[in-house]
Rosetta silent file (secondary structure, phi, psi, omega in degrees, C-alpha in Angstrom):
SEQUENCE: XXXXXXXXXXXXXXXXXXXXXXXXXXXXXXXXXXXXXXXXXXXXXXXXXXXXXXXXXXXXXXXXXXXXXXXXXXXXXXXXXXXXXXXXXXXXXXXXXXXXXXXXXXXXXXXXXXXXXXXXXXXXXXXXXXXXXXXXXXXXXXXXXXXXXXXXXXXXXXXXXXXXXXXXXXXXXXXXXXXXXXXXXXXXXXXXXXXXXXXXXXXXXXXXXXXXXXXXXXXXXXXXXXXXXXXXXXXXXXXXXXXXXXXXXXXXXXXXXXXXXXXXXXXXXXXXXXXXXXXXXXXXXXXXXX
SCORE:     score description
SCORE:     0.000 S_00000001
   1 L     0.000  125.434 -176.196  119.621   90.449   60.295 S_00000001
   2 L   -64.752  142.649  178.156  118.064   86.932   60.283 S_00000001
   3 L   -83.270  156.568  178.150  116.326   85.862   57.108 S_00000001
   4 L   -74.799  126.641  176.710  112.737   84.694   57.041 S_00000001
   5 L   -58.897  147.251 -179.918  112.503   80.858   56.989 S_00000001
   6 L   -96.326  144.126  172.778  110.965   79.489   53.798 S_00000001
   7 L  -127.987  159.661  176.238  107.920   77.221   53.673 S_00000001
   8 L   -72.720  143.541 -179.735  106.260   75.465   50.760 S_00000001
   9 L   -68.039  153.840  176.591  103.272   77.374   49.336 S_00000001
  10 L   -68.181  159.207  177.150   99.764   76.079   50.055 S_00000001
  11 L   -64.168  136.771 -177.468   97.958   74.086   47.418 S_00000001
  12 L   -78.680  148.366  173.378   96.219   76.398   44.970 S_00000001
  13 L  -104.551  140.226 -177.862   92.468   76.418   44.530 S_00000001
  14 L   -84.000   -9.725  179.814   91.100   76.808   41.034 S_00000001
  15 L  -144.358  155.876  177.340   88.034   78.704   42.204 S_00000001
  16 L   -74.080  128.935 -178.253   87.048   81.129   44.910 S_00000001
  17 L   -91.989   83.089 -179.270   85.270   79.276   47.712 S_00000001
  18 L  -135.139  155.716 -172.200   82.494   81.703   48.468 S_00000001
  19 L   -85.125  -20.527 -177.612   78.779   81.286   48.847 S_00000001
  20 L  -145.447  172.378  179.780   77.619   84.153   46.657 S_00000001
  21 L   -61.539  122.633 -176.966   78.880   86.560   44.003 S_00000001
  22 L   -74.975  151.429  177.118   81.565   88.651   45.743 S_00000001
  23 L  -107.094  132.474  177.287   81.458   92.419   45.721 S_00000001
  24 E   -60.260  139.024  176.591   84.644   94.440   45.163 S_00000001
  25 L   -73.305  141.375  177.188   85.658   96.335   48.263 S_00000001
  26 L  -153.515  142.833 -177.127   85.464  100.103   47.987 S_00000001
  27 L    77.043 -153.190 -175.418   85.632  102.782   50.629 S_00000001
  28 L   -63.023  144.029 -178.351   86.186  101.879   54.270 S_00000001
  29 E  -132.490  146.814  177.309   87.252   98.297   54.988 S_00000001
  30 E  -107.343  119.527  176.619   87.349   96.200   58.159 S_00000001
  31 E   -99.011  133.847 -177.323   90.422   93.990   58.602 S_00000001
  32 E  -127.361  129.302  175.045   90.086   91.054   61.007 S_00000001
  33 E  -150.738  134.090 -177.395   92.886   88.823   62.306 S_00000001
  34 L    54.512 -128.514  177.178   92.964   86.694   65.441 S_00000001
  35 L  -100.174   15.808 -174.838   91.022   88.630   68.054 S_00000001
  36 E  -114.635  154.878  175.475   91.883   92.031   66.551 S_00000001
  37 E  -137.441  158.299  177.502   90.234   94.345   64.043 S_00000001
  38 E  -149.342  128.275  175.876   91.265   97.514   62.248 S_00000001
  39 E   -91.690  133.553 -178.355   89.158   99.950   60.238 S_00000001
  40 E  -124.182  119.228 -176.500   90.873  101.429   57.211 S_00000001
  41 L   -86.834  171.286  178.371   89.375  104.495   55.549 S_00000001
  42 L   -59.757  141.340 -175.900   89.693  105.656   51.937 S_00000001
  43 L    70.947   10.516  176.926   93.224  106.797   51.020 S_00000001
  44 L   -97.156  164.157  176.598   94.542  104.829   53.980 S_00000001
  45 E  -154.310  153.712  175.795   97.084  102.030   53.971 S_00000001
  46 E  -134.830  145.127  172.905   98.675   99.586   56.384 S_00000001
  47 E  -104.464  132.909 -178.001  101.870   97.567   56.207 S_00000001
  48 E  -113.994  132.832  179.050  101.678   94.068   57.658 S_00000001
  49 E   177.484 -170.937 -176.991  104.738   92.166   58.808 S_00000001
  50 L   -86.126  -24.395 -176.024  106.976   90.969   61.604 S_00000001
  51 L   -68.733  147.057 -176.899  108.856   94.247   62.159 S_00000001
  52 L   -69.520  -16.003  178.799  107.744   96.448   65.047 S_00000001
  53 L   -88.006    3.814  176.692  107.356   99.466   62.749 S_00000001
  54 L   -75.520  154.977  177.337  104.547   97.743   60.815 S_00000001
  55 L   -72.297  -37.716  173.119  100.973   98.917   61.283 S_00000001
  56 E  -118.723  113.730 -176.554   99.871   95.307   61.876 S_00000001
  57 E   -99.536  122.261  177.335  102.590   93.283   63.606 S_00000001
  58 L  -110.428  110.327 -176.125  102.429   89.488   63.267 S_00000001
  59 L   -80.419   82.152 -175.865  104.862   87.839   65.661 S_00000001
  60 L  -151.189  126.044 -176.509  105.752   84.860   63.492 S_00000001
  61 L   -63.881  -21.603 -179.504  109.164   83.899   62.143 S_00000001
  62 L   -81.893  -12.912  176.798  107.577   82.779   58.870 S_00000001
  63 L   -88.980  133.602  178.738  106.218   86.272   58.227 S_00000001
  64 L   -68.624  160.333 -178.971  108.646   88.671   56.555 S_00000001
  65 L   -57.703  -46.397  173.219  109.613   91.882   58.327 S_00000001
  66 L  -125.251   95.210 -166.447  107.564   93.886   55.821 S_00000001
  67 L   -89.772  -47.036 -174.468  105.343   91.252   54.242 S_00000001
  68 E  -151.321  160.335  175.045  102.394   93.023   52.602 S_00000001
  69 E  -127.169  133.909  175.830  100.650   96.355   52.143 S_00000001
  70 E  -114.027  124.785 -173.283   96.868   96.856   52.083 S_00000001
  71 E  -126.075  135.947  175.338   95.728  100.089   50.459 S_00000001
  72 E  -103.829  116.544  178.255   92.299  101.703   50.156 S_00000001
  73 E  -120.133  170.150  179.800   91.934  103.762   46.981 S_00000001
  74 L   -62.181  -35.138 -177.395   88.982  105.353   45.245 S_00000001
  75 L   -85.558   -1.408  177.438   89.038  102.596   42.620 S_00000001
  76 E   149.102 -176.193  179.052   89.161   99.773   45.203 S_00000001
  77 E  -111.524  134.488 -172.725   91.072   98.010   47.972 S_00000001
  78 E  -130.789  146.881  170.445   94.330   96.275   47.101 S_00000001
  79 E  -114.356  137.664 -176.878   96.828   93.942   48.739 S_00000001
  80 E  -126.113  130.965  175.731  100.453   94.083   47.622 S_00000001
  81 E   -81.046  119.359 -178.265  103.192   91.537   48.233 S_00000001
  82 L   -89.134   50.544  179.747  106.269   93.441   49.438 S_00000001
  83 L    56.518   42.986 -178.308  108.667   90.819   48.028 S_00000001
  84 L   -70.432  159.864 -179.073  108.029   88.572   51.017 S_00000001
  85 L   -70.733  -37.744 -173.092  109.839   85.261   51.469 S_00000001
  86 L  -111.173    6.463  172.108  106.696   83.127   51.700 S_00000001
  87 L    79.994  169.847  176.560  104.294   85.069   49.539 S_00000001
  88 E  -122.345  132.624 -178.802  100.776   86.442   49.928 S_00000001
  89 E  -124.196  135.566  175.469   97.734   84.298   49.064 S_00000001
  90 E  -116.398  114.479 -176.760   94.151   85.431   48.601 S_00000001
  91 L    53.129   38.048  175.318   91.650   82.573   48.895 S_00000001
  92 L    90.336   -8.133 -178.974   94.437   80.111   48.123 S_00000001
  93 E  -105.494  132.364 -177.037   95.777   81.881   45.034 S_00000001
  94 E   -70.057  139.491  178.407   99.174   83.558   45.151 S_00000001
  95 L   -82.456  130.075  175.616   99.237   87.310   44.636 S_00000001
  96 L   -95.987   86.823 -177.932  101.448   88.507   41.793 S_00000001
  97 L    71.141  -66.393 -175.666  102.663   91.760   43.340 S_00000001
  98 E  -141.170  142.266 -179.532   99.217   93.443   43.707 S_00000001
  99 E  -145.954  142.629  177.270   95.603   92.225   43.725 S_00000001
 100 E   -75.765  143.452 -177.514   92.185   93.786   44.176 S_00000001
 101 L  -105.055  149.321  177.415   90.211   92.570   47.192 S_00000001
 102 E  -117.779  158.200 -178.842   86.572   91.511   47.458 S_00000001
 103 L   -56.732  124.579  179.357   84.249   91.452   50.446 S_00000001
 104 L    90.629    2.212 -179.944   85.109   88.430   52.618 S_00000001
 105 E   -61.427  142.297  175.781   88.508   87.696   51.047 S_00000001
 106 E  -104.527  124.271 -175.902   90.941   85.681   53.178 S_00000001
 107 E  -110.459  116.462 -177.995   94.533   86.901   52.989 S_00000001
 108 E  -102.481  122.855  176.172   97.210   84.394   53.989 S_00000001
 109 E  -114.785  102.681 -173.430  100.654   85.693   54.959 S_00000001
 110 L    57.838 -106.062  179.549  102.881   82.629   55.490 S_00000001
 111 L  -113.935   10.338 -179.789  100.828   80.916   58.244 S_00000001
 112 E  -110.334  145.220 -173.655   98.848   83.926   59.455 S_00000001
 113 E  -125.508  138.511  170.964   95.479   84.950   58.064 S_00000001
 114 E  -120.664  153.535  173.525   93.563   88.204   57.803 S_00000001
 115 E  -121.446  146.189 -179.188   90.045   88.726   56.456 S_00000001
 116 E  -118.114  126.226 -179.165   88.788   91.850   54.696 S_00000001
 117 E  -128.935  154.333  172.124   85.167   92.975   54.962 S_00000001
 118 E   -62.521  131.884  177.542   83.195   96.001   53.882 S_00000001
 119 L   -85.152  123.177  179.177   83.045   98.454   56.781 S_00000001
 120 L  -148.290  162.574 -174.675   79.474   99.429   57.572 S_00000001
 121 L   -56.416  -31.494 -176.600   77.518  100.509   60.671 S_00000001
 122 L  -100.484   24.069  179.862   76.087   97.026   61.212 S_00000001
 123 L   -55.899  142.176 -175.821   79.386   95.134   60.737 S_00000001
 124 L   -73.213  157.662  176.462   79.393   91.894   62.693 S_00000001
 125 L   -61.352  155.264 -178.739   81.560   91.387   65.789 S_00000001
 126 H   -56.736  -35.611 -177.118   85.048   89.995   65.164 S_00000001
 127 H   -61.261  -34.859  178.200   84.171   86.624   66.721 S_00000001
 128 H   -80.416  -38.571 -177.787   81.559   86.046   64.002 S_00000001
 129 H   -62.620  -30.355 -176.382   83.591   87.560   61.204 S_00000001
 130 L   -74.634  -22.988  179.743   86.444   85.164   61.851 S_00000001
 131 L   -92.249  -41.390 -176.174   84.226   82.113   61.347 S_00000001
 132 L   -87.449  140.712  177.770   82.016   83.305   58.508 S_00000001
 133 L   -73.210  -27.450  176.451   83.417   84.042   55.073 S_00000001
 134 L  -130.742  140.142  174.835   80.815   86.790   54.673 S_00000001
 135 L   -60.850  145.049  179.172   79.156   88.915   57.375 S_00000001
 136 L   -60.612  149.614  177.778   75.490   87.977   57.867 S_00000001
 137 L   -72.378  134.165 -179.890   72.939   90.043   55.963 S_00000001
 138 L   -53.055  137.984  178.748   71.218   92.575   58.266 S_00000001
 139 L    93.724  -15.833  177.620   67.885   91.320   59.512 S_00000001
 140 L   -97.542  175.863  179.813   68.824   87.661   59.212 S_00000001
 141 L   -60.167  146.834  177.774   70.057   85.317   61.908 S_00000001
 142 L   -82.336    6.055  178.506   73.502   86.067   63.329 S_00000001
 143 L   -62.858  154.035  179.593   74.369   82.386   62.940 S_00000001
 144 L   -74.422  121.081 -176.943   77.448   81.573   60.965 S_00000001
 145 L  -118.812   -2.486 -179.016   76.377   80.820   57.411 S_00000001
 146 L   -63.212  146.313 -177.191   79.672   81.053   55.489 S_00000001
 147 L  -104.507   -9.174 -178.670   80.598   77.929   53.561 S_00000001
 148 L   -69.906  137.806  179.003   84.337   78.501   53.190 S_00000001
 149 L   -95.588  111.049 -177.165   86.444   76.096   55.195 S_00000001
 150 L   -64.052  -14.827  179.266   89.251   78.062   56.910 S_00000001
 151 H   -84.320   -9.369 -173.543   91.262   74.825   57.163 S_00000001
 152 H   -63.151  -42.561 -178.494   91.361   74.362   53.375 S_00000001
 153 H   -89.480  -53.028 -175.664   94.373   76.607   52.798 S_00000001
 154 H   -66.350  -25.456 -179.901   96.124   76.698   56.155 S_00000001
 155 H   -63.374  -32.191 -179.859   95.652   72.935   56.484 S_00000001
 156 H   -65.080  -34.944  177.303   98.062   72.266   53.616 S_00000001
 157 H   -70.462  -42.699  178.316  100.812   74.029   55.543 S_00000001
 158 H   -61.913  -38.199  179.675   99.954   72.119   58.721 S_00000001
 159 H   -62.439  -40.522  178.733  100.024   68.850   56.775 S_00000001
 160 H   -62.736  -39.480 -179.951  103.554   69.578   55.576 S_00000001
 161 H   -68.515  -40.266  178.739  104.639   70.229   59.158 S_00000001
 162 H   -63.804  -42.995  179.294  103.006   67.035   60.422 S_00000001
 163 H   -61.401  -32.150  179.920  104.714   65.037   57.674 S_00000001
 164 L   -86.767    2.930  179.554  108.039   66.551   58.732 S_00000001
 165 L    81.224   10.764 -178.614  107.411   65.631   62.380 S_00000001
 166 L   -94.079   68.190 -173.711  106.906   69.274   63.403 S_00000001
 167 H   -67.129  -41.291  179.877  103.752   68.601   65.393 S_00000001
 168 H   -61.613  -40.965  178.079  104.138   71.595   67.713 S_00000001
 169 H   -64.678  -38.976  179.250  104.482   73.929   64.735 S_00000001
 170 H   -64.312  -40.744  176.633  101.385   72.386   63.136 S_00000001
 171 H   -60.898  -42.077 -178.548   99.411   72.977   66.335 S_00000001
 172 H   -64.665  -40.073 -179.125  100.559   76.589   66.387 S_00000001
 173 H   -63.606  -39.505 -175.908   99.549   77.120   62.766 S_00000001
 174 H   -90.948   -7.645 -171.675   96.025   75.777   63.371 S_00000001
 175 H   -55.112  -45.460 -177.047   95.596   77.175   66.883 S_00000001
 176 H   -62.850  -43.770  179.896   93.757   80.338   65.845 S_00000001
 177 H   -67.341  -41.346  179.927   91.270   78.466   63.662 S_00000001
 178 H   -61.923  -43.234  179.177   90.712   75.755   66.269 S_00000001
 179 H   -66.089  -38.669  179.960   90.008   78.365   68.954 S_00000001
 180 H   -62.280  -42.495 -178.984   87.698   80.303   66.647 S_00000001
 181 H   -65.305  -47.699 -177.518   85.591   77.212   65.923 S_00000001
 182 H   -69.069  -35.003  175.673   85.216   76.158   69.556 S_00000001
 183 H   -64.336  -34.996  179.353   84.505   79.756   70.623 S_00000001
 184 H   -63.283  -48.931 -179.132   81.829   79.866   67.943 S_00000001
 185 H   -69.343  -30.491  176.473   79.928   76.824   69.196 S_00000001
 186 H   -67.216  -25.268  178.287   80.317   78.011   72.804 S_00000001
 187 L   -93.268   10.094  178.680   78.589   81.235   71.706 S_00000001
 188 L    67.308   23.546  173.073   75.778   79.212   70.095 S_00000001
 189 L   -80.982  152.739 -179.837   76.855   80.193   66.573 S_00000001
 190 L   -91.656  108.514  178.669   76.161   77.716   63.791 S_00000001
 191 L   -91.880  130.790 -179.728   79.490   76.481   62.439 S_00000001
 192 L   -53.820  145.352 -175.943   79.275   74.758   59.026 S_00000001
 193 H   -58.765  -39.570 -178.124   79.525   70.971   59.201 S_00000001
 194 H   -66.466  -31.463  176.974   82.605   70.797   56.983 S_00000001
 195 H   -70.725  -43.893  177.964   84.416   73.232   59.279 S_00000001
 196 H   -59.657  -43.649 -178.727   83.407   71.242   62.380 S_00000001
 197 H   -65.010  -41.693  178.389   84.578   68.006   60.779 S_00000001
 198 H   -62.443  -45.324 -179.678   87.938   69.487   59.795 S_00000001
 199 H   -62.229  -44.183 -179.054   88.487   70.879   63.292 S_00000001
 200 H   -65.425  -41.395 -179.511   87.506   67.586   64.957 S_00000001
 201 H   -64.753  -41.803  176.856   89.714   65.497   62.669 S_00000001
 202 H   -65.153  -40.527  179.431   92.739   67.696   63.328 S_00000001
 203 H   -59.923  -44.213 -178.394   92.018   67.618   67.061 S_00000001
 204 H   -72.210  -29.938  173.232   91.908   63.819   67.100 S_00000001
 205 H   -65.614  -43.746  177.967   95.076   63.595   65.002 S_00000001
 206 H   -64.372  -35.581  177.673   96.833   65.824   67.512 S_00000001
 207 H   -59.684  -42.565  179.834   95.432   63.652   70.309 S_00000001
 208 H   -70.208  -43.947 -175.543   97.103   60.601   68.740 S_00000001
 209 H   -71.982  -37.240 -177.142  100.361   62.342   67.869 S_00000001
 210 H   -97.583   -9.863 -176.589  100.721   64.201   71.174 S_00000001
 211 L    54.658   46.899 -177.599   98.958   61.588   73.327 S_00000001
 212 L  -120.721  121.185 -178.904   96.941   64.390   74.921 S_00000001
 213 H   -67.497  -20.252 -178.168   93.395   63.867   76.061 S_00000001
 214 H   -61.556  -29.632  178.887   92.594   67.566   75.836 S_00000001
 215 H   -74.309  -31.986  171.922   92.310   67.208   72.071 S_00000001
 216 H   -63.231  -44.498  179.544   89.791   64.378   72.507 S_00000001
 217 H   -60.308  -36.423  178.226   87.854   66.662   74.848 S_00000001
 218 H   -59.198  -50.399 -177.861   87.935   69.367   72.166 S_00000001
 219 H   -63.755  -40.473 -179.888   86.268   67.099   69.601 S_00000001
 220 H   -64.837  -46.549 -179.330   83.691   65.848   72.103 S_00000001
 221 H   -63.553  -38.296 -179.602   82.752   69.359   73.250 S_00000001
 222 H   -56.246  -47.198 -177.938   82.522   70.544   69.654 S_00000001
 223 H   -81.556  -26.923  176.963   79.841   67.988   68.796 S_00000001
 224 H   -65.166  -46.660 -178.172   78.139   68.135   72.191 S_00000001
 225 H   -69.497  -28.316  175.875   77.504   71.867   71.883 S_00000001
 226 H   -80.316   -9.804 -179.666   76.338   71.409   68.290 S_00000001
 227 L    56.963   44.145 -179.375   73.996   68.643   69.543 S_00000001
 228 L  -130.039  148.576  174.423   75.098   66.399   66.694 S_00000001
 229 L   -77.234  141.961  175.826   76.389   62.855   66.485 S_00000001
 230 L   -63.713  135.666  174.516   79.938   62.505   65.263 S_00000001
 231 L   -62.850  158.950 -177.420   80.054   61.183   61.679 S_00000001
 232 H   -50.669  -48.085 -179.078   81.427   57.672   61.231 S_00000001
 233 H   -61.639  -31.071  178.582   84.956   58.712   60.108 S_00000001
 234 H   -75.644  -36.135  174.167   85.327   60.935   63.172 S_00000001
 235 H   -61.885  -39.265  176.591   84.179   58.119   65.470 S_00000001
 236 H   -57.867  -47.066  179.348   86.853   55.966   63.791 S_00000001
 237 H   -64.671  -38.251  178.210   89.509   58.594   64.607 S_00000001
 238 H   -61.421  -43.973  179.017   88.167   58.911   68.141 S_00000001
 239 H   -59.464  -41.865  179.003   88.515   55.152   68.683 S_00000001
 240 H   -66.591  -40.503 -179.325   92.136   55.290   67.509 S_00000001
 241 H   -65.386  -38.075 -178.224   92.903   58.285   69.728 S_00000001
 242 H   -67.021  -15.483  177.874   91.429   56.594   72.811 S_00000001
 243 L   -75.474  -19.758 -172.447   93.959   53.772   72.398 S_00000001
 244 L  -120.763  -21.104 -179.074   96.900   56.073   73.109 S_00000001
 245 L   -78.551  143.750 -176.204   95.753   58.996   75.272 S_00000001
 246 L   -73.923  -33.307  179.269   96.206   58.455   79.044 S_00000001
 247 L  -161.222  157.640  177.391   92.928   60.077   80.136 S_00000001
 248 L  -135.324  172.782  178.248   89.976   62.117   78.956 S_00000001
 249 E   -81.471   97.507 -176.138   87.204   64.159   80.560 S_00000001
 250 H   -65.808  -39.730  179.994   84.716   61.395   81.396 S_00000001
 251 H   -60.699  -43.684  178.957   82.073   63.781   82.714 S_00000001
 252 H   -61.353  -42.643 -179.070   82.129   65.738   79.446 S_00000001
 253 H   -64.002  -41.886  179.211   81.811   62.544   77.411 S_00000001
 254 H   -66.955  -35.426  175.679   78.821   61.344   79.443 S_00000001
 255 H   -63.522  -38.002  177.896   77.159   64.740   79.048 S_00000001
 256 H   -62.666  -44.695  178.631   77.633   64.388   75.303 S_00000001
 257 H   -61.422  -39.130  178.834   75.947   60.988   75.339 S_00000001
 258 H   -63.296  -41.538  177.944   73.041   62.432   77.326 S_00000001
 259 H   -61.245  -44.628 -179.112   72.619   65.217   74.775 S_00000001
 260 H   -63.977  -37.754 -179.506   72.605   62.702   71.932 S_00000001
 261 H   -66.726  -32.033  179.567   70.013   60.541   73.654 S_00000001
 262 H   -70.663  -27.878 -179.525   67.683   63.526   74.019 S_00000001
 263 H  -101.518    1.632 -175.258   67.828   64.203   70.268 S_00000001
 264 H   -62.499  -29.342  179.496   67.944   60.539   69.193 S_00000001
 265 H   -59.318  -25.347 -179.511   64.205   60.305   68.292 S_00000001
 266 H   -99.547    7.968 -177.164   64.900   62.559   65.308 S_00000001
 267 L   -79.616  149.828  170.018   68.117   60.860   64.234 S_00000001
 268 L   -86.901  169.890 -173.474   68.655   59.018   60.994 S_00000001
 269 H   -56.212  -44.638 -179.791   70.222   55.565   60.951 S_00000001
 270 H   -59.579  -38.156  179.001   73.894   56.677   60.479 S_00000001
 271 H   -69.455  -38.350  177.328   73.621   58.977   63.505 S_00000001
 272 H   -64.108  -38.116  177.027   71.997   56.253   65.591 S_00000001
 273 H   -64.403  -40.011  177.311   74.825   53.897   64.657 S_00000001
 274 H   -64.391  -41.945  178.315   77.351   56.509   65.741 S_00000001
 275 H   -59.283  -44.590  179.747   75.498   56.977   69.035 S_00000001
 276 H   -63.171  -41.101  178.638   75.605   53.232   69.688 S_00000001
 277 H   -64.371  -41.744 -179.719   79.348   53.082   68.916 S_00000001
 278 H   -64.585  -39.150 -178.069   80.037   56.042   71.208 S_00000001
 279 H   -67.700  -21.437 -177.767   78.019   54.488   74.046 S_00000001
 280 L   -94.672   -0.207 -176.077   80.128   51.303   73.848 S_00000001
 281 L   -71.891  144.147  172.175   83.524   53.011   74.055 S_00000001
 282 L   -96.931  120.022 -175.666   85.907   52.298   76.906 S_00000001
 283 L   -91.529  135.687 -179.680   87.391   55.573   78.121 S_00000001
 284 L   -78.914  143.605  174.588   90.997   55.648   79.368 S_00000001
 285 L    53.597 -122.436  175.050   91.811   57.022   82.806 S_00000001
 286 L   137.683  136.797  174.233   89.403   59.797   83.394 S_00000001
 287 E  -141.420  152.341  179.227   89.114   63.263   84.812 S_00000001
 288 L  -118.265  140.919  179.350   86.116   65.338   85.736 S_00000001
 289 L   -74.679  141.961  178.843   85.745   69.066   85.248 S_00000001
 290 L   -97.341    0.000    0.000   85.373   71.103   88.364 S_00000001
């Protein structure tokens, strides 16, 4: 039976990155991963791993066959590391065998992530839960208000892969988060600026490393739909990416410029400078969306 490949653990965080005082989970819990969800009632449990007999199967060679167990008890909800090869991390901190979970906790199994939320009648749809660290409070806007950056933990693993020249693996590790962010802005959800910046920077790095214009298009669409000017450091990365990619979506880029010009009367000087730099760029090749 093949052994699980080992990876270096993510960098630890000294504090929980959450916007408000967390509440311990108790009773029914909603587990969210990728595009899937699972409700777990009191006295229930699920085993998560690569093996087909697991309750939640993660098809990833870095995930152990039986990686972790999540249990709902009267005294709380717990995650247990089943002696996995690459460990279990909750909000960046490694689990020592078993740990109690709080509402909105992010559980990292190798390179795959699950989130745990209190199960309630008004629980938010999975698409919102995957972007926000906490479900929105009932009665408030459904916009994404969580401040946790999902790239903070998983990004350290991707960085190790990029450093080792494993660009395809790094793309795969970040793929779920990248798709979640772009799906969020396409649904008119408000994605936190730090999350948008992380996603755009990774996209433009992949554009340079893979010489693929689609990653440039990703960054452009991200800021176009948010109706925001790219910050200076992202414009810098965009300029570098445009030197090596063969072509980009010119129509999309021009639409972005049009959007920026419509909101330019309310811009501050740094945003106006970014707009001017973007308007002066020479785009390589070019393709138009049909």
